[in-house]
């Protein structure tokens, strides 16, 4: 079955420290890959996406993610975290063709707390 | 503001009542999606429309749920005979065909939080 796993439910980092949020997926083929961020009580904002090409993708707010086919992973990174990055982060996958092209499958999310 | 809007933002209702939510997508987007998000979970897909046609429905969308997009613009999601298990955030998203890929990146609204007492 198609699924997305975010192994870390909650991560706390100090402001200025680096960050890596893990995402692994189970899918029949290479899907489209997304990272979204959700602040409390808000909808989801797209941080970055991978469709094809360069496996290291840059997003907004200084985030990047690397697609590793061999590991079925799409980890999110940021070299220096700011207090405003505290939020919940969701990894999602979507079908390229055939099957369902309307359905994004989300992980359960990782809540990020930032210590001053 | 040209983003996705949802109304109401919050809804409190009693078990057994019917509720209806509205979503207005980004104006040039022809695809519209509904998701449900419960506490501690990621969003779960419910259904999506391309223009006015409802193309896919999740098994989560029980008979008590119905969604419409009559003119291919805004959409409504109705829940009949609400149950406490329906308490969740209901998210709407929209997207537009992408020249580069056959898949669309989805832009989300702020959601409607439903509480069923």
PDB file of C-alpha atoms in Angstrom:
ATOM      1  CA  UNK A   1       0.000   0.000   0.000  1.00  0.00           C
ATOM      2  CA  UNK A   2       1.111   3.542  -0.649  1.00  0.00           C
ATOM      3  CA  UNK A   3       2.262   5.319   2.484  1.00  0.00           C
ATOM      4  CA  UNK A   4       4.428   8.074   3.859  1.00  0.00           C
ATOM      5  CA  UNK A   5       6.353   7.722   7.087  1.00  0.00           C
ATOM      6  CA  UNK A   6       7.681  10.584   9.122  1.00  0.00           C
ATOM      7  CA  UNK A   7       9.498   8.791  11.945  1.00  0.00           C
ATOM      8  CA  UNK A   8       9.872  11.796  14.227  1.00  0.00           C
ATOM      9  CA  UNK A   9       6.682  13.041  15.837  1.00  0.00           C
ATOM     10  CA  UNK A  10       8.331  15.950  17.625  1.00  0.00           C
ATOM     11  CA  UNK A  11      11.761  17.543  17.257  1.00  0.00           C
ATOM     12  CA  UNK A  12      13.267  20.366  19.292  1.00  0.00           C
ATOM     13  CA  UNK A  13      16.253  22.309  18.016  1.00  0.00           C
ATOM     14  CA  UNK A  14      18.023  25.423  19.186  1.00  0.00           C
ATOM     15  CA  UNK A  15      17.710  28.570  17.162  1.00  0.00           C
ATOM     16  CA  UNK A  16      20.589  28.747  14.714  1.00  0.00           C
ATOM     17  CA  UNK A  17      21.138  25.006  14.692  1.00  0.00           C
ATOM     18  CA  UNK A  18      20.728  22.868  11.608  1.00  0.00           C
ATOM     19  CA  UNK A  19      17.622  20.814  10.972  1.00  0.00           C
ATOM     20  CA  UNK A  20      16.794  17.603   9.160  1.00  0.00           C
ATOM     21  CA  UNK A  21      13.291  16.155   9.057  1.00  0.00           C
ATOM     22  CA  UNK A  22      12.973  12.624   7.753  1.00  0.00           C
ATOM     23  CA  UNK A  23      10.473  11.308   5.249  1.00  0.00           C
ATOM     24  CA  UNK A  24      10.263   7.819   3.764  1.00  0.00           C
ATOM     25  CA  UNK A  25       7.659   6.653   1.318  1.00  0.00           C
ATOM     26  CA  UNK A  26       6.309   3.403  -0.003  1.00  0.00           C
ATOM     27  CA  UNK A  27       5.080   3.678  -3.579  1.00  0.00           C
ATOM     28  CA  UNK A  28       4.922   1.587  -6.745  1.00  0.00           C
ATOM     29  CA  UNK A  29       7.106   3.988  -8.663  1.00  0.00           C
ATOM     30  CA  UNK A  30       8.807   7.293  -8.049  1.00  0.00           C
ATOM     31  CA  UNK A  31       6.034   9.648  -7.024  1.00  0.00           C
ATOM     32  CA  UNK A  32       5.881  13.391  -6.992  1.00  0.00           C
ATOM     33  CA  UNK A  33       7.153  14.560  -3.601  1.00  0.00           C
ATOM     34  CA  UNK A  34       6.188  17.564  -1.521  1.00  0.00           C
ATOM     35  CA  UNK A  35       6.900  19.193   1.807  1.00  0.00           C
ATOM     36  CA  UNK A  36       4.251  21.402   3.394  1.00  0.00           C
ATOM     37  CA  UNK A  37       4.350  23.483   6.578  1.00  0.00           C
ATOM     38  CA  UNK A  38       1.370  24.172   8.811  1.00  0.00           C
ATOM     39  CA  UNK A  39       1.275  26.814  11.527  1.00  0.00           C
ATOM     40  CA  UNK A  40      -1.254  26.391  14.356  1.00  0.00           C
ATOM     41  CA  UNK A  41      -4.823  26.817  13.146  1.00  0.00           C
ATOM     42  CA  UNK A  42      -3.706  27.448   9.581  1.00  0.00           C
ATOM     43  CA  UNK A  43      -3.802  25.649   6.282  1.00  0.00           C
ATOM     44  CA  UNK A  44      -0.778  24.113   4.607  1.00  0.00           C
ATOM     45  CA  UNK A  45       1.855  26.098   2.763  1.00  0.00           C
ATOM     46  CA  UNK A  46       3.977  24.410   0.122  1.00  0.00           C
ATOM     47  CA  UNK A  47       7.692  24.580   0.971  1.00  0.00           C
ATOM     48  CA  UNK A  48       9.104  22.682  -1.997  1.00  0.00           C
ATOM     49  CA  UNK A  49       8.416  19.927  -4.473  1.00  0.00           C
ATOM     50  CA  UNK A  50      10.263  17.311  -6.499  1.00  0.00           C
ATOM     51  CA  UNK A  51       8.990  16.332  -9.912  1.00  0.00           C
ATOM     52  CA  UNK A  52      12.115  15.265 -11.791  1.00  0.00           C
ATOM     53  CA  UNK A  53      15.688  16.284 -12.536  1.00  0.00           C
ATOM     54  CA  UNK A  54      18.092  17.482  -9.872  1.00  0.00           C
ATOM     55  CA  UNK A  55      17.512  15.445  -6.748  1.00  0.00           C
ATOM     56  CA  UNK A  56      18.381  18.379  -4.477  1.00  0.00           C
ATOM     57  CA  UNK A  57      15.547  20.870  -4.565  1.00  0.00           C
ATOM     58  CA  UNK A  58      15.405  24.334  -3.091  1.00  0.00           C
ATOM     59  CA  UNK A  59      12.317  25.776  -1.531  1.00  0.00           C
ATOM     60  CA  UNK A  60      11.078  28.824   0.242  1.00  0.00           C
ATOM     61  CA  UNK A  61      12.291  30.103   3.623  1.00  0.00           C
ATOM     62  CA  UNK A  62      15.759  28.606   3.119  1.00  0.00           C
ATOM     63  CA  UNK A  63      14.613  24.972   3.079  1.00  0.00           C
ATOM     64  CA  UNK A  64      15.935  22.269   0.799  1.00  0.00           C
ATOM     65  CA  UNK A  65      15.195  18.589   0.349  1.00  0.00           C
ATOM     66  CA  UNK A  66      17.047  15.708  -1.238  1.00  0.00           C
ATOM     67  CA  UNK A  67      15.370  12.853  -3.073  1.00  0.00           C
ATOM     68  CA  UNK A  68      17.188   9.543  -2.650  1.00  0.00           C
ATOM     69  CA  UNK A  69      15.604   6.863  -4.815  1.00  0.00           C
ATOM     70  CA  UNK A  70      17.629   4.022  -3.291  1.00  0.00           C
ATOM     71  CA  UNK A  71      16.386   4.886   0.179  1.00  0.00           C
ATOM     72  CA  UNK A  72      12.867   5.982  -0.824  1.00  0.00           C
ATOM     73  CA  UNK A  73      13.509   9.124   1.150  1.00  0.00           C
ATOM     74  CA  UNK A  74      12.897  12.836   0.741  1.00  0.00           C
ATOM     75  CA  UNK A  75      14.413  14.503   3.801  1.00  0.00           C
ATOM     76  CA  UNK A  76      13.939  18.193   4.499  1.00  0.00           C
ATOM     77  CA  UNK A  77      16.866  20.286   5.678  1.00  0.00           C
ATOM     78  CA  UNK A  78      17.664  23.793   6.779  1.00  0.00           C
ATOM     79  CA  UNK A  79      21.176  24.937   7.757  1.00  0.00           C
ATOM     80  CA  UNK A  80      20.098  27.438  10.409  1.00  0.00           C
ATOM     81  CA  UNK A  81      16.697  27.368  12.078  1.00  0.00           C
ATOM     82  CA  UNK A  82      14.836  30.545  13.033  1.00  0.00           C
ATOM     83  CA  UNK A  83      12.285  30.800  15.823  1.00  0.00           C
ATOM     84  CA  UNK A  84       9.599  31.465  13.199  1.00  0.00           C
ATOM     85  CA  UNK A  85      10.179  27.982  11.751  1.00  0.00           C
ATOM     86  CA  UNK A  86       8.353  26.422  14.695  1.00  0.00           C
ATOM     87  CA  UNK A  87       5.397  24.649  13.078  1.00  0.00           C
ATOM     88  CA  UNK A  88       4.291  21.242  11.886  1.00  0.00           C
ATOM     89  CA  UNK A  89       5.837  19.828   8.739  1.00  0.00           C
ATOM     90  CA  UNK A  90       4.201  17.330   6.438  1.00  0.00           C
ATOM     91  CA  UNK A  91       5.723  15.221   3.712  1.00  0.00           C
ATOM     92  CA  UNK A  92       3.373  14.141   0.914  1.00  0.00           C
ATOM     93  CA  UNK A  93       3.468  12.036  -2.246  1.00  0.00           C
ATOM     94  CA  UNK A  94       1.320  12.077  -5.345  1.00  0.00           C
ATOM     95  CA  UNK A  95       0.837   9.868  -8.407  1.00  0.00           C
ATOM     96  CA  UNK A  96       2.609  10.704 -11.651  1.00  0.00           C
ATOM     97  CA  UNK A  97       0.174   9.049 -13.998  1.00  0.00           C
ATOM     98  CA  UNK A  98      -2.506   6.451 -13.993  1.00  0.00           C
ATOM     99  CA  UNK A  99      -4.171   5.533 -10.747  1.00  0.00           C
ATOM    100  CA  UNK A 100      -5.102   8.476  -8.663  1.00  0.00           C
ATOM    101  CA  UNK A 101      -3.863  11.846  -9.798  1.00  0.00           C
ATOM    102  CA  UNK A 102      -6.046  13.763  -7.404  1.00  0.00           C
ATOM    103  CA  UNK A 103      -4.884  12.244  -4.207  1.00  0.00           C
ATOM    104  CA  UNK A 104      -1.974  13.469  -2.116  1.00  0.00           C
ATOM    105  CA  UNK A 105      -0.920  11.017   0.571  1.00  0.00           C
ATOM    106  CA  UNK A 106       0.446  12.737   3.651  1.00  0.00           C
ATOM    107  CA  UNK A 107       2.625  11.587   6.496  1.00  0.00           C
ATOM    108  CA  UNK A 108       1.498  12.168  10.059  1.00  0.00           C
ATOM    109  CA  UNK A 109       3.714  15.195  10.403  1.00  0.00           C
ATOM    110  CA  UNK A 110       6.661  16.294  12.502  1.00  0.00           C
ATOM    111  CA  UNK A 111       6.157  19.063  14.996  1.00  0.00           C
ATOM    112  CA  UNK A 112       9.164  21.357  15.226  1.00  0.00           C
ATOM    113  CA  UNK A 113       9.874  23.365  18.367  1.00  0.00           C
ATOM    114  CA  UNK A 114      12.670  25.937  18.434  1.00  0.00           C
ATOM    115  CA  UNK A 115      14.542  26.779  21.636  1.00  0.00           C
ATOM    116  CA  UNK A 116      15.892  30.324  22.028  1.00  0.00           C
TER     117      UNK A 116
ATOM    118  CA  UNK B   1      -6.152  38.112  -1.542  1.00  0.00           C
ATOM    119  CA  UNK B   2      -6.069  35.573  -4.366  1.00  0.00           C
ATOM    120  CA  UNK B   3      -5.601  32.442  -2.269  1.00  0.00           C
ATOM    121  CA  UNK B   4      -8.034  29.667  -1.442  1.00  0.00           C
ATOM    122  CA  UNK B   5     -10.728  30.777   0.990  1.00  0.00           C
ATOM    123  CA  UNK B   6     -13.002  28.694   3.182  1.00  0.00           C
ATOM    124  CA  UNK B   7     -16.100  29.568   5.116  1.00  0.00           C
ATOM    125  CA  UNK B   8     -16.812  29.293   7.954  1.00  0.00           C
ATOM    126  CA  UNK B   9     -13.471  29.011   9.732  1.00  0.00           C
ATOM    127  CA  UNK B  10     -15.078  27.380  12.743  1.00  0.00           C
ATOM    128  CA  UNK B  11     -18.319  25.468  13.173  1.00  0.00           C
ATOM    129  CA  UNK B  12     -19.752  23.997  16.342  1.00  0.00           C
ATOM    130  CA  UNK B  13     -22.794  21.795  15.967  1.00  0.00           C
ATOM    131  CA  UNK B  14     -24.762  19.203  17.849  1.00  0.00           C
ATOM    132  CA  UNK B  15     -24.721  15.553  16.920  1.00  0.00           C
ATOM    133  CA  UNK B  16     -27.338  14.787  14.315  1.00  0.00           C
ATOM    134  CA  UNK B  17     -27.365  18.225  12.714  1.00  0.00           C
ATOM    135  CA  UNK B  18     -26.380  18.919   9.118  1.00  0.00           C
ATOM    136  CA  UNK B  19     -23.515  21.261   8.265  1.00  0.00           C
ATOM    137  CA  UNK B  20     -22.270  22.760   5.024  1.00  0.00           C
ATOM    138  CA  UNK B  21     -18.874  24.235   4.266  1.00  0.00           C
ATOM    139  CA  UNK B  22     -17.846  26.387   1.337  1.00  0.00           C
ATOM    140  CA  UNK B  23     -14.566  26.617  -0.526  1.00  0.00           C
ATOM    141  CA  UNK B  24     -13.571  29.242  -3.066  1.00  0.00           C
ATOM    142  CA  UNK B  25     -10.490  28.168  -5.033  1.00  0.00           C
ATOM    143  CA  UNK B  26      -7.894  30.331  -6.713  1.00  0.00           C
ATOM    144  CA  UNK B  27      -9.804  31.780  -9.641  1.00  0.00           C
ATOM    145  CA  UNK B  28      -7.914  30.218 -12.548  1.00  0.00           C
ATOM    146  CA  UNK B  29      -7.622  26.765 -10.932  1.00  0.00           C
ATOM    147  CA  UNK B  30      -9.805  24.073 -12.425  1.00  0.00           C
ATOM    148  CA  UNK B  31      -9.124  21.383  -9.838  1.00  0.00           C
ATOM    149  CA  UNK B  32     -10.517  21.473  -6.325  1.00  0.00           C
ATOM    150  CA  UNK B  33      -9.824  19.021  -3.506  1.00  0.00           C
ATOM    151  CA  UNK B  34     -11.249  18.286  -0.086  1.00  0.00           C
ATOM    152  CA  UNK B  35      -9.230  16.765   2.755  1.00  0.00           C
ATOM    153  CA  UNK B  36      -9.945  15.988   6.366  1.00  0.00           C
ATOM    154  CA  UNK B  37      -7.371  16.376   9.112  1.00  0.00           C
ATOM    155  CA  UNK B  38      -7.831  15.029  12.620  1.00  0.00           C
ATOM    156  CA  UNK B  39      -5.658  15.854  15.612  1.00  0.00           C
ATOM    157  CA  UNK B  40      -2.157  14.467  15.317  1.00  0.00           C
ATOM    158  CA  UNK B  41      -2.637  13.263  11.767  1.00  0.00           C
ATOM    159  CA  UNK B  42      -1.826  14.484   8.323  1.00  0.00           C
ATOM    160  CA  UNK B  43      -4.587  15.469   5.926  1.00  0.00           C
ATOM    161  CA  UNK B  44      -6.562  12.603   4.394  1.00  0.00           C
ATOM    162  CA  UNK B  45      -8.001  12.893   0.923  1.00  0.00           C
ATOM    163  CA  UNK B  46     -11.798  12.948   0.599  1.00  0.00           C
ATOM    164  CA  UNK B  47     -12.644  13.921  -2.979  1.00  0.00           C
ATOM    165  CA  UNK B  48     -11.680  16.094  -5.903  1.00  0.00           C
ATOM    166  CA  UNK B  49     -13.258  17.893  -8.838  1.00  0.00           C
ATOM    167  CA  UNK B  50     -12.000  18.878 -12.218  1.00  0.00           C
ATOM    168  CA  UNK B  51     -14.210  21.767 -13.225  1.00  0.00           C
ATOM    169  CA  UNK B  52     -17.707  20.608 -12.174  1.00  0.00           C
ATOM    170  CA  UNK B  53     -17.021  16.882 -12.502  1.00  0.00           C
ATOM    171  CA  UNK B  54     -16.324  14.920  -9.329  1.00  0.00           C
ATOM    172  CA  UNK B  55     -13.561  12.572 -10.484  1.00  0.00           C
ATOM    173  CA  UNK B  56     -12.602  10.681  -7.382  1.00  0.00           C
ATOM    174  CA  UNK B  57     -14.018   9.893  -3.964  1.00  0.00           C
ATOM    175  CA  UNK B  58     -12.224   8.316  -1.043  1.00  0.00           C
ATOM    176  CA  UNK B  59     -13.689   5.469   0.960  1.00  0.00           C
ATOM    177  CA  UNK B  60     -13.619   7.961   3.823  1.00  0.00           C
ATOM    178  CA  UNK B  61     -16.452   9.823   2.129  1.00  0.00           C
ATOM    179  CA  UNK B  62     -19.409   8.001   3.641  1.00  0.00           C
ATOM    180  CA  UNK B  63     -22.985   8.342   2.410  1.00  0.00           C
ATOM    181  CA  UNK B  64     -23.506  11.155   4.881  1.00  0.00           C
ATOM    182  CA  UNK B  65     -20.979  13.308   3.029  1.00  0.00           C
ATOM    183  CA  UNK B  66     -21.700  15.017  -0.258  1.00  0.00           C
ATOM    184  CA  UNK B  67     -19.662  17.499  -2.229  1.00  0.00           C
ATOM    185  CA  UNK B  68     -20.670  19.649  -5.165  1.00  0.00           C
ATOM    186  CA  UNK B  69     -19.088  22.113  -7.521  1.00  0.00           C
ATOM    187  CA  UNK B  70     -22.041  23.098  -9.679  1.00  0.00           C
ATOM    188  CA  UNK B  71     -20.482  25.771 -11.877  1.00  0.00           C
ATOM    189  CA  UNK B  72     -16.898  24.678 -11.698  1.00  0.00           C
ATOM    190  CA  UNK B  73     -15.971  27.514  -9.363  1.00  0.00           C
ATOM    191  CA  UNK B  74     -16.725  27.285  -5.626  1.00  0.00           C
ATOM    192  CA  UNK B  75     -17.508  23.991  -3.921  1.00  0.00           C
ATOM    193  CA  UNK B  76     -19.600  22.916  -0.962  1.00  0.00           C
ATOM    194  CA  UNK B  77     -19.121  19.978   1.353  1.00  0.00           C
ATOM    195  CA  UNK B  78     -22.175  18.870   3.291  1.00  0.00           C
ATOM    196  CA  UNK B  79     -22.228  16.465   6.208  1.00  0.00           C
ATOM    197  CA  UNK B  80     -25.613  15.094   7.146  1.00  0.00           C
ATOM    198  CA  UNK B  81     -26.499  13.720  10.588  1.00  0.00           C
ATOM    199  CA  UNK B  82     -23.149  14.702  12.040  1.00  0.00           C
ATOM    200  CA  UNK B  83     -21.397  12.364  14.463  1.00  0.00           C
ATOM    201  CA  UNK B  84     -18.740  13.146  17.051  1.00  0.00           C
ATOM    202  CA  UNK B  85     -16.235  11.309  14.880  1.00  0.00           C
ATOM    203  CA  UNK B  86     -16.735  13.946  12.200  1.00  0.00           C
ATOM    204  CA  UNK B  87     -14.950  16.512  14.366  1.00  0.00           C
ATOM    205  CA  UNK B  88     -11.910  17.539  12.368  1.00  0.00           C
ATOM    206  CA  UNK B  89     -10.366  20.261  10.257  1.00  0.00           C
ATOM    207  CA  UNK B  90     -11.740  20.205   6.722  1.00  0.00           C
ATOM    208  CA  UNK B  91      -9.231  21.532   4.231  1.00  0.00           C
ATOM    209  CA  UNK B  92      -9.839  22.631   0.685  1.00  0.00           C
ATOM    210  CA  UNK B  93      -7.131  22.924  -1.949  1.00  0.00           C
ATOM    211  CA  UNK B  94      -7.005  23.915  -5.585  1.00  0.00           C
ATOM    212  CA  UNK B  95      -4.596  23.405  -8.453  1.00  0.00           C
ATOM    213  CA  UNK B  96      -4.129  24.078 -12.129  1.00  0.00           C
ATOM    214  CA  UNK B  97      -2.625  21.915 -14.890  1.00  0.00           C
ATOM    215  CA  UNK B  98       1.112  22.295 -15.076  1.00  0.00           C
ATOM    216  CA  UNK B  99       2.789  22.416 -18.456  1.00  0.00           C
ATOM    217  CA  UNK B 100       5.831  20.566 -17.210  1.00  0.00           C
ATOM    218  CA  UNK B 101       4.251  17.725 -15.326  1.00  0.00           C
ATOM    219  CA  UNK B 102       0.955  15.936 -15.424  1.00  0.00           C
ATOM    220  CA  UNK B 103       0.544  16.443 -11.723  1.00  0.00           C
ATOM    221  CA  UNK B 104      -0.519  19.544  -9.968  1.00  0.00           C
ATOM    222  CA  UNK B 105       0.789  21.213  -6.881  1.00  0.00           C
ATOM    223  CA  UNK B 106      -2.064  21.926  -4.544  1.00  0.00           C
ATOM    224  CA  UNK B 107      -2.636  25.216  -2.741  1.00  0.00           C
ATOM    225  CA  UNK B 108      -4.515  24.925   0.526  1.00  0.00           C
ATOM    226  CA  UNK B 109      -7.045  27.148   2.234  1.00  0.00           C
ATOM    227  CA  UNK B 110      -7.050  27.862   5.988  1.00  0.00           C
ATOM    228  CA  UNK B 111      -9.571  25.120   6.713  1.00  0.00           C
ATOM    229  CA  UNK B 112     -12.890  24.839   8.535  1.00  0.00           C
ATOM    230  CA  UNK B 113     -12.649  23.399  12.029  1.00  0.00           C
ATOM    231  CA  UNK B 114     -15.739  21.359  12.867  1.00  0.00           C
ATOM    232  CA  UNK B 115     -16.619  20.426  16.427  1.00  0.00           C
ATOM    233  CA  UNK B 116     -19.537  18.055  16.937  1.00  0.00           C
ATOM    234  CA  UNK B 117     -20.886  18.047  20.490  1.00  0.00           C
TER     235      UNK B 117
END
